Coordinates of C-alpha atoms in Angstrom, one line a residue:
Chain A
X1 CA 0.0 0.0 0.0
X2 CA 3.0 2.2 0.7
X3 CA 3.0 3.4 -3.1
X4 CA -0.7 4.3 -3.4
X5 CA -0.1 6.7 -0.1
X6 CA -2.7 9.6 -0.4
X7 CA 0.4 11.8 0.3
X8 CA 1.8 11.0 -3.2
X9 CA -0.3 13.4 -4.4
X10 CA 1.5 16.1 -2.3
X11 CA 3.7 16.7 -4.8
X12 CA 2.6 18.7 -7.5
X13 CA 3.8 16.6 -10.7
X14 CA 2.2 13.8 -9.7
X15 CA -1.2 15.4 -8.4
X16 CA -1.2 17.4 -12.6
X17 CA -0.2 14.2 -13.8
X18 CA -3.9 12.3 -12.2
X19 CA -5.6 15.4 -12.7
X20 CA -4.9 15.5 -16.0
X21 CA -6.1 11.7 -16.4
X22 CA -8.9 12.2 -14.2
X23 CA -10.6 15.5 -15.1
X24 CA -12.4 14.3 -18.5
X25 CA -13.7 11.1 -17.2
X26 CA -15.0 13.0 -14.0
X27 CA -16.7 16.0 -16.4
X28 CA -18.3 13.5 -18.6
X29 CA -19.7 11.4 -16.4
X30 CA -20.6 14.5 -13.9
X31 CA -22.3 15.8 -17.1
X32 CA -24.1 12.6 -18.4
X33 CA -25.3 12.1 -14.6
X34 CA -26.8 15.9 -14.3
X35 CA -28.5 16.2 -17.6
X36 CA -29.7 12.2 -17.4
X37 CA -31.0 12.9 -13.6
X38 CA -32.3 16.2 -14.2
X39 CA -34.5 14.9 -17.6
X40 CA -35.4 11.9 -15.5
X41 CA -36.6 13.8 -12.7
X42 CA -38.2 16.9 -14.6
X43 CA -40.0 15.0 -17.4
X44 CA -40.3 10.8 -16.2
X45 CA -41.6 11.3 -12.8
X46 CA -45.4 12.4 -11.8
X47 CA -45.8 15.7 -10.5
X48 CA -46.4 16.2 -6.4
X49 CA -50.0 15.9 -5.4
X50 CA -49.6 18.8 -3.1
X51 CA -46.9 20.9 -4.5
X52 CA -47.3 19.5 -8.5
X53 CA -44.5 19.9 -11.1
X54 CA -42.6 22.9 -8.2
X55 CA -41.2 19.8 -6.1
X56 CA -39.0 18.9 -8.8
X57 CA -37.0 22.0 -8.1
X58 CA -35.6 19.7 -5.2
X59 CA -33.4 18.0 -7.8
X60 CA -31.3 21.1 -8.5
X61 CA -31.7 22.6 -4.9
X62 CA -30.6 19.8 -2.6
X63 CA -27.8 18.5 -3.8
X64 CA -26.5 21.8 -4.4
X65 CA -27.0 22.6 -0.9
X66 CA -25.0 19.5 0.2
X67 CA -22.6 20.2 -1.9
X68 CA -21.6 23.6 -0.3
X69 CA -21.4 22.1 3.2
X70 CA -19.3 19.7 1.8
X71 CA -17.0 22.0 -0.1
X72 CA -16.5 23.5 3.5
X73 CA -16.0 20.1 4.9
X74 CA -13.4 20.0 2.0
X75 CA -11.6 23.0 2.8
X76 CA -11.3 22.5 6.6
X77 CA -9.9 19.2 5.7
X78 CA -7.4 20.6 3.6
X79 CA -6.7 23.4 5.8
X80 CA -6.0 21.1 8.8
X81 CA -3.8 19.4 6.2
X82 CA -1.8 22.4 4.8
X83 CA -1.7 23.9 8.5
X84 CA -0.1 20.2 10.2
X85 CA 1.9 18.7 7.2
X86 CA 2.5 21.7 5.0
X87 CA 1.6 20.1 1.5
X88 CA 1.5 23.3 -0.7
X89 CA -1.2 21.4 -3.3
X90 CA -3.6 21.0 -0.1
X91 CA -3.3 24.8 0.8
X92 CA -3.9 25.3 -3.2
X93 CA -7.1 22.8 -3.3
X94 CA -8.4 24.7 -0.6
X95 CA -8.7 27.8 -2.1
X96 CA -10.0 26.5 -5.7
X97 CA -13.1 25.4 -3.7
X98 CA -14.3 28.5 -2.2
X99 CA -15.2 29.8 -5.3
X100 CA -17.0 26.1 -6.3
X101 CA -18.8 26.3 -3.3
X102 CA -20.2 29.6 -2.9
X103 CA -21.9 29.2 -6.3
X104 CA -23.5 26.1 -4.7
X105 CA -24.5 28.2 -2.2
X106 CA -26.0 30.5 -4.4
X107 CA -27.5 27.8 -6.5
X108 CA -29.2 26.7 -3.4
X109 CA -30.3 30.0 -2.5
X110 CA -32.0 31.1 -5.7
X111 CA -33.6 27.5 -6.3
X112 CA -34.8 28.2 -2.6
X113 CA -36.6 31.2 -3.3
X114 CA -38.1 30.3 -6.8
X115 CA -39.5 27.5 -4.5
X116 CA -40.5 29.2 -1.9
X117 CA -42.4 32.1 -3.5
X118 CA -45.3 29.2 -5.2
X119 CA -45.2 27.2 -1.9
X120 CA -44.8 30.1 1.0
X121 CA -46.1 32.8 -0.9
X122 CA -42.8 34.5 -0.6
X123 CA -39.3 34.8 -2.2
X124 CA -37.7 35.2 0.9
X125 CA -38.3 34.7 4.9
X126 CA -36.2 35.1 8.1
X127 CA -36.5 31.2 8.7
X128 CA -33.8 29.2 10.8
X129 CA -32.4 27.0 7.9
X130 CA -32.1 29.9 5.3
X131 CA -30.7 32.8 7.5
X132 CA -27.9 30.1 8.2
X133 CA -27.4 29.5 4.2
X134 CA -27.2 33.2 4.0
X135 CA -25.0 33.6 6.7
X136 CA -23.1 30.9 5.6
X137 CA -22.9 32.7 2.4
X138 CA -21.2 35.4 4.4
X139 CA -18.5 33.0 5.5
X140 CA -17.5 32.1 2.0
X141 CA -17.2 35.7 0.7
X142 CA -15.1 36.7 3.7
X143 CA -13.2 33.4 3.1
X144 CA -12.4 34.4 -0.6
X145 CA -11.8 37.9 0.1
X146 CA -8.9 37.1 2.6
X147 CA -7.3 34.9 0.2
X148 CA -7.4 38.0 -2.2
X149 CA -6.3 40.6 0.0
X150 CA -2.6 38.9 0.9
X151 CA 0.3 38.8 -2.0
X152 CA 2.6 36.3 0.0
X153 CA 1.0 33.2 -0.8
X154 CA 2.0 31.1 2.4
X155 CA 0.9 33.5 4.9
X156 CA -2.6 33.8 2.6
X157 CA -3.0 30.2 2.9
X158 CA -2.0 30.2 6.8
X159 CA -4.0 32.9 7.7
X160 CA -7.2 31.5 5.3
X161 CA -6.4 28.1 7.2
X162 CA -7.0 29.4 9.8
X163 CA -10.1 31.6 9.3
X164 CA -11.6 28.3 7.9
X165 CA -11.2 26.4 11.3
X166 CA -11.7 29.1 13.6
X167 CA -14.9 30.2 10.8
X168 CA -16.2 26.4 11.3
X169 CA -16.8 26.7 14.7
X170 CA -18.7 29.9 14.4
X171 CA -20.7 28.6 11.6
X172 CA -22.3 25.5 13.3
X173 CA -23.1 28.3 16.6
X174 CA -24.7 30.2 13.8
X175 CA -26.9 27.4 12.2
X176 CA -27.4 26.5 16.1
X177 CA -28.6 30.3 17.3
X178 CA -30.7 30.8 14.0
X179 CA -32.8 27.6 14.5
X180 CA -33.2 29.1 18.5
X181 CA -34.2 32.4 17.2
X182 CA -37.2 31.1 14.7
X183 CA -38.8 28.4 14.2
X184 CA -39.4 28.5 10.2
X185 CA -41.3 27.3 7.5
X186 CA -38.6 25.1 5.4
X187 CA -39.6 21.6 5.8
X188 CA -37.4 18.7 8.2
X189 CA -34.6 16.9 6.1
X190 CA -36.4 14.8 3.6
X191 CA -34.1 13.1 2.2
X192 CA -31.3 12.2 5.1
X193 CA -32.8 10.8 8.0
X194 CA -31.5 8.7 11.1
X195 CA -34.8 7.8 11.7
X196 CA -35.7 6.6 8.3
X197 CA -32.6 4.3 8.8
X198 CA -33.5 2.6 12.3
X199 CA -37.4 3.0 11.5
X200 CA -38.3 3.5 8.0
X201 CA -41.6 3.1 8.2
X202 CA -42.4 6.0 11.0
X203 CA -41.4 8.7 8.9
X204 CA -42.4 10.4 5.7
X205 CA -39.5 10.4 3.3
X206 CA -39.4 11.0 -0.2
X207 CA -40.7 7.8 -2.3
X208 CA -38.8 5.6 -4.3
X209 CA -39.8 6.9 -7.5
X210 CA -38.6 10.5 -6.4
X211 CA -35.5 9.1 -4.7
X212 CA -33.6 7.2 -7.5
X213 CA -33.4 10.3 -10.3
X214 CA -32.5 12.3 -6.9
X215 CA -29.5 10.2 -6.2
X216 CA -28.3 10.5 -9.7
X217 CA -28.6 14.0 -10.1
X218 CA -26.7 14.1 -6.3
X219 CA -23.9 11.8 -7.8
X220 CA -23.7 13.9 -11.1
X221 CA -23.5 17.2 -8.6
X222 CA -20.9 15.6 -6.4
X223 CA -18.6 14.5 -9.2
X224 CA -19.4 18.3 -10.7
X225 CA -17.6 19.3 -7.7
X226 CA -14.2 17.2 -7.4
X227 CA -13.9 17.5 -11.3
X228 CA -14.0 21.3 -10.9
X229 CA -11.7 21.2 -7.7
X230 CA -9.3 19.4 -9.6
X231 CA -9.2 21.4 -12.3
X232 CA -9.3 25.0 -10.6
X233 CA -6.5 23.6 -8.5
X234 CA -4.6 22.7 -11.1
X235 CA -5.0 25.8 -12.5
X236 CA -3.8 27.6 -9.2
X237 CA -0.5 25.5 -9.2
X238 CA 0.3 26.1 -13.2
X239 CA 0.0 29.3 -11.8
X240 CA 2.3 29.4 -9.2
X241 CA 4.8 27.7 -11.1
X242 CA 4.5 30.8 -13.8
X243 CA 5.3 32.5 -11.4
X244 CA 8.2 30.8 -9.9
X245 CA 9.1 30.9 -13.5
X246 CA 9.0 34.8 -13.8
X247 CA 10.6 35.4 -10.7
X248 CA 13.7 33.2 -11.7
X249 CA 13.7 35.4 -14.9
X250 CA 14.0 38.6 -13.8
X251 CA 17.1 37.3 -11.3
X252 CA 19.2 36.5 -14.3
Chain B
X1 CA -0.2 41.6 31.6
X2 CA -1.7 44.6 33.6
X3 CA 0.5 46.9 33.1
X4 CA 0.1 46.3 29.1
X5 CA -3.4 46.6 29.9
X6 CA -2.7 49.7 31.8
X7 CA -0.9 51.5 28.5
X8 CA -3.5 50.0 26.1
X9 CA -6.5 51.9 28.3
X10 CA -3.9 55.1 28.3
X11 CA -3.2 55.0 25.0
X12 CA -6.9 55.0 24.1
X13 CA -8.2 57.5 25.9
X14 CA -5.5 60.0 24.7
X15 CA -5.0 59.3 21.4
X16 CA -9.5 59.6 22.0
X17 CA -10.1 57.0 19.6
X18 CA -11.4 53.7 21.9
X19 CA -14.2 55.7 24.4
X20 CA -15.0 59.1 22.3
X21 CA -15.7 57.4 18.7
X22 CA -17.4 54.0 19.8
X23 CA -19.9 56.2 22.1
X24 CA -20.9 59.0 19.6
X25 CA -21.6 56.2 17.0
X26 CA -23.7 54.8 19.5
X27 CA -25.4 57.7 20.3
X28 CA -25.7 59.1 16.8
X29 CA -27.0 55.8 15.5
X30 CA -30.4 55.8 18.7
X31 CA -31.1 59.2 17.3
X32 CA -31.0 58.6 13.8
X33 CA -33.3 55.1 14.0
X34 CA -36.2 57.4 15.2
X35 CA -35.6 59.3 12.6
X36 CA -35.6 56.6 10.0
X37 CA -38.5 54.6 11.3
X38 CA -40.4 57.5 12.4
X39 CA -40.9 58.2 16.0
X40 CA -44.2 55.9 16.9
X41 CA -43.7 55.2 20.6
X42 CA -45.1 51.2 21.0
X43 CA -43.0 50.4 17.2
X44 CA -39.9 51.8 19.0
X45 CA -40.7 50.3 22.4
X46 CA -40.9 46.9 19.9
X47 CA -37.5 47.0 18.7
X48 CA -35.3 49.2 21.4
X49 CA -33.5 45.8 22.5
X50 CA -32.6 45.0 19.0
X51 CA -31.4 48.2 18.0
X52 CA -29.4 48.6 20.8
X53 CA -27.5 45.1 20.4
X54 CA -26.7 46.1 17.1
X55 CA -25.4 49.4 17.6
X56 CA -23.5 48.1 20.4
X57 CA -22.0 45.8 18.0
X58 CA -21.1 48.6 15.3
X59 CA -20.0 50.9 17.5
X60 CA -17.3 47.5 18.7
X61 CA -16.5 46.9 15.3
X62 CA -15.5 51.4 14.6
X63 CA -12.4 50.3 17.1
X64 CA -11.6 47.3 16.6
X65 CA -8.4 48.0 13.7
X66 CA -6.9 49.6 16.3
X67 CA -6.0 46.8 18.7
X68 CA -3.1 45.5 17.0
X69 CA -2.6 47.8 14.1
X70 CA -1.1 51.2 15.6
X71 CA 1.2 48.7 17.3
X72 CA 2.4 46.8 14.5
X73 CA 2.7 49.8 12.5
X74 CA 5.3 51.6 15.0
X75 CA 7.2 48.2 16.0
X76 CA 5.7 47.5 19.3
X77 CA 3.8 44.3 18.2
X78 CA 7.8 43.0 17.3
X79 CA 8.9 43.8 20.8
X80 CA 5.8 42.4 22.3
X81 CA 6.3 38.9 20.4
X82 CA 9.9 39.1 22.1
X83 CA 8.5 39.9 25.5
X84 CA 8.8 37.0 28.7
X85 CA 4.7 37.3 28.2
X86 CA 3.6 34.7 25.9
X87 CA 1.7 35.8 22.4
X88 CA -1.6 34.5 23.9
X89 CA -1.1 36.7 27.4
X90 CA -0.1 39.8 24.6
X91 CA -3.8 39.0 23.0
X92 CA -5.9 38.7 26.3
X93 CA -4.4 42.2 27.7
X94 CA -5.2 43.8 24.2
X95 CA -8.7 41.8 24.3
X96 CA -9.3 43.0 27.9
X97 CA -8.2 46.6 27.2
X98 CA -10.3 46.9 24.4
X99 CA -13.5 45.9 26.3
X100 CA -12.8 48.1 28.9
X101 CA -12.5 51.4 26.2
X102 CA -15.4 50.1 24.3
X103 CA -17.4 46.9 25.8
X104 CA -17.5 48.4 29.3
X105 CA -19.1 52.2 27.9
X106 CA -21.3 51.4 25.4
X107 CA -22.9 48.9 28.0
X108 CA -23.1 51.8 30.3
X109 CA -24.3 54.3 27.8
X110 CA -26.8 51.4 26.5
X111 CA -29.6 52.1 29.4
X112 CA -29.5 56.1 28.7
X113 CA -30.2 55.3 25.0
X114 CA -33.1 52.9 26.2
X115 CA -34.9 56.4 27.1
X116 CA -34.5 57.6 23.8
X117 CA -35.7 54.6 22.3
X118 CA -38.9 54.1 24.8
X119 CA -37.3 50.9 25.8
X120 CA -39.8 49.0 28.2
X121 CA -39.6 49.5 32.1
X122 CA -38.6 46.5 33.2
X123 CA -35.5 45.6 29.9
X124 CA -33.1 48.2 31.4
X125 CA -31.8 45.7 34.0
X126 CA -31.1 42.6 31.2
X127 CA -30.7 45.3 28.1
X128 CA -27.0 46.2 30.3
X129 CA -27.2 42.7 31.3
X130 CA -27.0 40.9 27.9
X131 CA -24.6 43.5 27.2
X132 CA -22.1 43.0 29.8
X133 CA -22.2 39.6 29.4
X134 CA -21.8 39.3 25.4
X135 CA -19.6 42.0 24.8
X136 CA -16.6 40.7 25.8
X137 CA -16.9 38.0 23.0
X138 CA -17.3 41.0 20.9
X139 CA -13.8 42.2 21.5
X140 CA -12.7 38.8 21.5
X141 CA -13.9 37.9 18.1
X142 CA -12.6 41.3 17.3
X143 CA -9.3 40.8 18.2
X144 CA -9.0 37.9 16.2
X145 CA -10.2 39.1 12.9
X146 CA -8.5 42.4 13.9
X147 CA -5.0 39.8 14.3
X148 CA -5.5 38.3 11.0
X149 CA -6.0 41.6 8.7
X150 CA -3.2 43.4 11.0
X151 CA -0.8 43.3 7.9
X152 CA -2.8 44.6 5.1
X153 CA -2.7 47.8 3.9
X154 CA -6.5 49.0 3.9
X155 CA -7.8 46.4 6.1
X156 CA -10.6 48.1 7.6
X157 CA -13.3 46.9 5.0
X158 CA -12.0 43.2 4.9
X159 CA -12.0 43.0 8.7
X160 CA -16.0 43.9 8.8
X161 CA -16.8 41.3 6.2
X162 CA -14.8 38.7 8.4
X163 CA -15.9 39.8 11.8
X164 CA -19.6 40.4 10.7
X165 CA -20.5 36.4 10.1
X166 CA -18.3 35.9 13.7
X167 CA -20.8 38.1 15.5
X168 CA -24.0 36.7 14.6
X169 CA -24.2 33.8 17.2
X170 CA -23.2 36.4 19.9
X171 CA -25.9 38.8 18.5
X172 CA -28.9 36.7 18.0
X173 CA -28.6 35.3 21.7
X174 CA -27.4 38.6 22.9
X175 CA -30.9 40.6 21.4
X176 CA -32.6 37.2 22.2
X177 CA -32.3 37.7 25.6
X178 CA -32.7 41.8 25.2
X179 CA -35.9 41.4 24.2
X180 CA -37.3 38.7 26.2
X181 CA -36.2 40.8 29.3
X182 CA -38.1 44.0 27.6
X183 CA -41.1 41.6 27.5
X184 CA -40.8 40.4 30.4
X185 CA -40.6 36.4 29.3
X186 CA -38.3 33.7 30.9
X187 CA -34.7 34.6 29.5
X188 CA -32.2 32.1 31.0
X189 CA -31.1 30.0 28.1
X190 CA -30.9 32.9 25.8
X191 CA -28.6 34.5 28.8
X192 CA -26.5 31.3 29.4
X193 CA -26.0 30.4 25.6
X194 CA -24.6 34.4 25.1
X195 CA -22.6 33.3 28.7
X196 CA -21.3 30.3 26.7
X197 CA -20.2 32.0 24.2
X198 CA -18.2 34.9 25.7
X199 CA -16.5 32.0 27.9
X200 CA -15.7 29.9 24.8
X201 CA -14.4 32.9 22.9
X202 CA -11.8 34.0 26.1
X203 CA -11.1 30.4 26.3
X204 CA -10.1 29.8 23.0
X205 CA -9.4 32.3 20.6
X206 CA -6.3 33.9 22.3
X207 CA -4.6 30.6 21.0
X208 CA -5.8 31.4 17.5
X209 CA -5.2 34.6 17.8
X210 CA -1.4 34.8 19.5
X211 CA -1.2 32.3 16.1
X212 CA -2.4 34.4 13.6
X213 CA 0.0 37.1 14.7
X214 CA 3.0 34.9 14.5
X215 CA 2.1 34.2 10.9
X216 CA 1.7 38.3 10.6
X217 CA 5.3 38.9 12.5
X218 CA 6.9 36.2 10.2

C-alpha cells in the first residue's frame, strides 16, 4: 500500500499528472449524470399531489446545498492538512473550492426562493435554515476575500487556514442560534434521516420513485464538484509555477 | 499583563479613539433610528433591545483595527512577540483593554439610549445585562479578525466582512435575551447560551489569535 499513499499526491507533478487523467472522465460522467438525472426527474416522474410539477426544483436545490457544506468540509480538511503537514497542493485545493462552493451556495439560495415564492407565498423569509445558508454565504465571501487581499501566498494560505477552522466553529453556533431564534417554515430533512434508517416506516420520506433520479442528479452534482476542484486547482499550481518561472527570470 | 493593559487603556483615551468614537456612533445611530423609522412610541418600544444590540455591535467593530494595528505599524507588536509574556497573554491584555474602552461604555451608555428609544420599564436591567455579558466576545472575536488583517494595507473593509459572520451567534442570543427581558418572558437559556459563548471565545481564541499574529510577524 505504501506506493498508493494519499500523500503522493503532495507533490505537484504527480497530483497534474492524475488530474490530467482524471478531469475528463469525471466531467463526462458529472455531465451525463446531471443532464440524465435532471430529464429523469423533470420530465419521467409524476408531479407532487400537493406541490405539482414545483417539487422537482428539489433536484437542483438539494444536492446543491449539500454540496456547499461539503465544499466546507473540503476545505477545513485541507486546511488542517496544509496547517499540520505543509503540502502546498492541499493549501492550493483549498482555495479553488471556495469559489466552487459559494456558487452552490447560491444555487441553493436562488432555487430556494423560486421555491418558496409558489409554496410560502414569498421569495424570501427570516426562517432558521435559510438565515444560516445566508450567513453561511457570508463565510464564504469573507473566506475568498482574505485569500485576495494577501500577496505572500504562504501567509494567505495560513491565515485562510485558519479563518476556515476558527470560521467552522462559528458557523455551526450560527446554524445553532438561527434555529433558536425562529422556528421556520422550510420543511425537516427529507431526504437524510436517522430515523428513516433505524425505522423507515415512521417517517415520511421522499418515495422511491422521487429518490432514484434524486441520487443521480446528487452523484452527477458531487462528481461536478471534485472535477471542478481538480481542475481549478490545477489551475492555481500552473499558476504558481509561472510565477516561480517569472521570478527566476528577472534574477538573471 | 496589567500593566500592558494599563498603556492599552492610556493609550486609548488619549489618542481619543477607543471611548469618544465607539460612544458618539452609538449615540448618533439611537437618534438617527427614530428618525428613519419615524418616531411611533409602542414600534420603538418593539425593537429598542434589537437596535441597541446592534449598535453596540457597530460601535465594537468602529475600534476594533486599532488593537493591534497602531502597534504593528510603529514596531511594538515586534517587541511584544519578544516579550517573557507569551503571544496568547499579549492577545488577552489587548482583548481586555479593548473591552474596557469600548465593551464596558457602550454597556453603560446602552440604558440612557433605552430612554430615547422608549425601551420597556422592566429591559433596562437585562438590556446592560446581555450586554455586559456578550460584549466581551465581541472584543474577543474582534481581536482575532483584527489579528488576521493586522498586515494589510486597507484592512478596515475586509476586517468587517470577516468579523460580521463571527458576530452573529453572539448577537442573535445577545438581542434574544434583550428582548425577552423588555417583555418580560423567561430569558435564562438565551442569557446562558450568550454566557457560553463569551467563555468559549476567552477560552479559545487567544490561541488562535497569538497564532495568527506569529504568521503576521513572520
Amino acid at each position: 500500500m505504501g506506493a498508493m499513499s494519499l500523500w503522493e499526491y503532495a507533490n505537484p507533478r504527480k497530483f497534474i499528472a492524475t488530474a490530467d487523467r482524471l478531469i475528463p472522465v469525471l466531467a463526462v460522467l458529472a455531465g451525463a449524470c446531471l443532464i440524465g438525472g435532471l430529464v429523469w426527474g423533470f420530465f419521467f416522474t409524476p408531479d407532487d399531489y400537493r406541490q405539482g410539477s414545483t417539487v422537482k426544483i428539489f433536484y437542483l436545490h438539494v444536492p446543491a446545498a449539500t454540496m456547499s457544506i461539503g465544499a466546507w468540509l473540503m476545505m477545513l480538511v485541507a486546511s488542517l492538512v496544509w496547517l499540520i503537514r505543509r503540502h502546498h497542493v492541499s493549501a492550493l485545493a483549498a482555495k479553488a473550492a471556495a469559489p466552487v462552493g459559494i456558487t452552490f451556495t447560491l444555487i441553493a439560495l436562488v432555487t430556494g426562493a423560486i421555491w418558496g415564492q409558489p409554496m410560502w407565498g414569498t421569495w424570501w423569509a427570516w426562517d432558521p435554515r435559510l438565515t444560516s445558508f445566508l450567513i453561511f454565504f457570508l463565510f464564504y465571501l469573507g473566506y475568498v476575500a482574505l485569500w485576495q487581499a494577501i500577496e505572500d501566498p504562504d501567509t494567505a494560505a495560513d491565515l485562510t487556514s485558519m479563518l476556515c477552522l476558527v470560521g467552522s466553529v462559528f458557523a455551526v453556533l450560527s446554524r445553532y442560534a438561527s434555529h433558536f431564534w425562529n422556528q421556520g417554515l422550510h420543511q425537516g430533512s427529507s431526504v437524510f434521516r436517522v430515523e428513516a434508517v433505524t425505522n423507515p416506516e415512521a417517517v415520511e420520506t421522499v418515495a422511491p420513485i422521487f429518490y432514484r433520479p434524486f441520487v443521480v442528479c446528487f452523484v452527477g452534482m458531487f462528481l461536478l464538484f471534485v472535477a471542478l476542484v481538480l481542475l481549478r486547482t490545477r489551475t492555481e499550481i500552473y499558476r504558481r509555477q509561472l510565477n516561480a518561472l517569472e521570478l527566476r527570470e528577472r534574477m538573471a | 499583563m496589567i500593566r500592558l493593559v494599563l498603556r492599552d487603556i492610556t493609550l486609548a483615551v488619549r489618542a481619543g479613539g477607543g471611548f469618544g468614537l465607539g460612544l458618539a456612533f452609538f449615540l448618533v445611530l439611537a437618534v438617527l433610528i427614530p428618525l428613519g423609522v419615524g418616531p411611533r412610541p409602542e414600534m420603538l418600544r418593539a425593537i429598542a433591545p434589537g437596535v441597541l444590540w446592534v449598535g453596540a455591535l457597530l460601535a465594537c467593530l468602529l475600534s476594533l483595527d486599532r488593537i493591534f494595528q497602531t502597534d504593528f505599524e510603529d514596531g511594538s507588536l515586534d517587541l511584544l512577540a519578544t516579550a517573557p509574556i507569551p503571544m496568547e497573554g499579549v492577545v488577552l491584555s489587548k482583548a481586555v483593554a479593548h473591552w474596557l474602552t469600548t465593551g464596558l461604555p457602550l454597556t453603560l451608555a446602552a440604558p440612557a439610549l433605552g430612554v430615547m428609544l422608549n425601551l420597556a420599564p422592566g429591559g433596562y436591567v437585562w438590556l446592560t445585562a446581555s450586554l455586559a455579558l456578550g460584549t466581551p466576545a465581541l472584543s474577543m472575536i474582534g481581536a482575532f479578525a483584527a489579528g488576521l488583517t493586522v498586515s494589510l494595507k486597507r484592512g478596515g473593509l475586509l476586517l468587517s466582512l470577516l468579523v460580521l459572520p463571527l458576530y452573529v451567534p453572539t448577537l442573535i442570543y445577545g438581542a434574544e435575551a434583550a428582548r425577552r427581558g423588555a417583555e418580560g418572558l423567561p430569558l435564562g437559556t438565551p442569557l446562558a447560551l450568550l454566557a457560553g459563548i463569551t467563555l468559549g471565545a476567552w477560552a479559545c481564541l487567544p490561541f488562535a489569535t497569538a497564532a495568527v499574529l506569529r504568521v503576521n510577524l513572520r
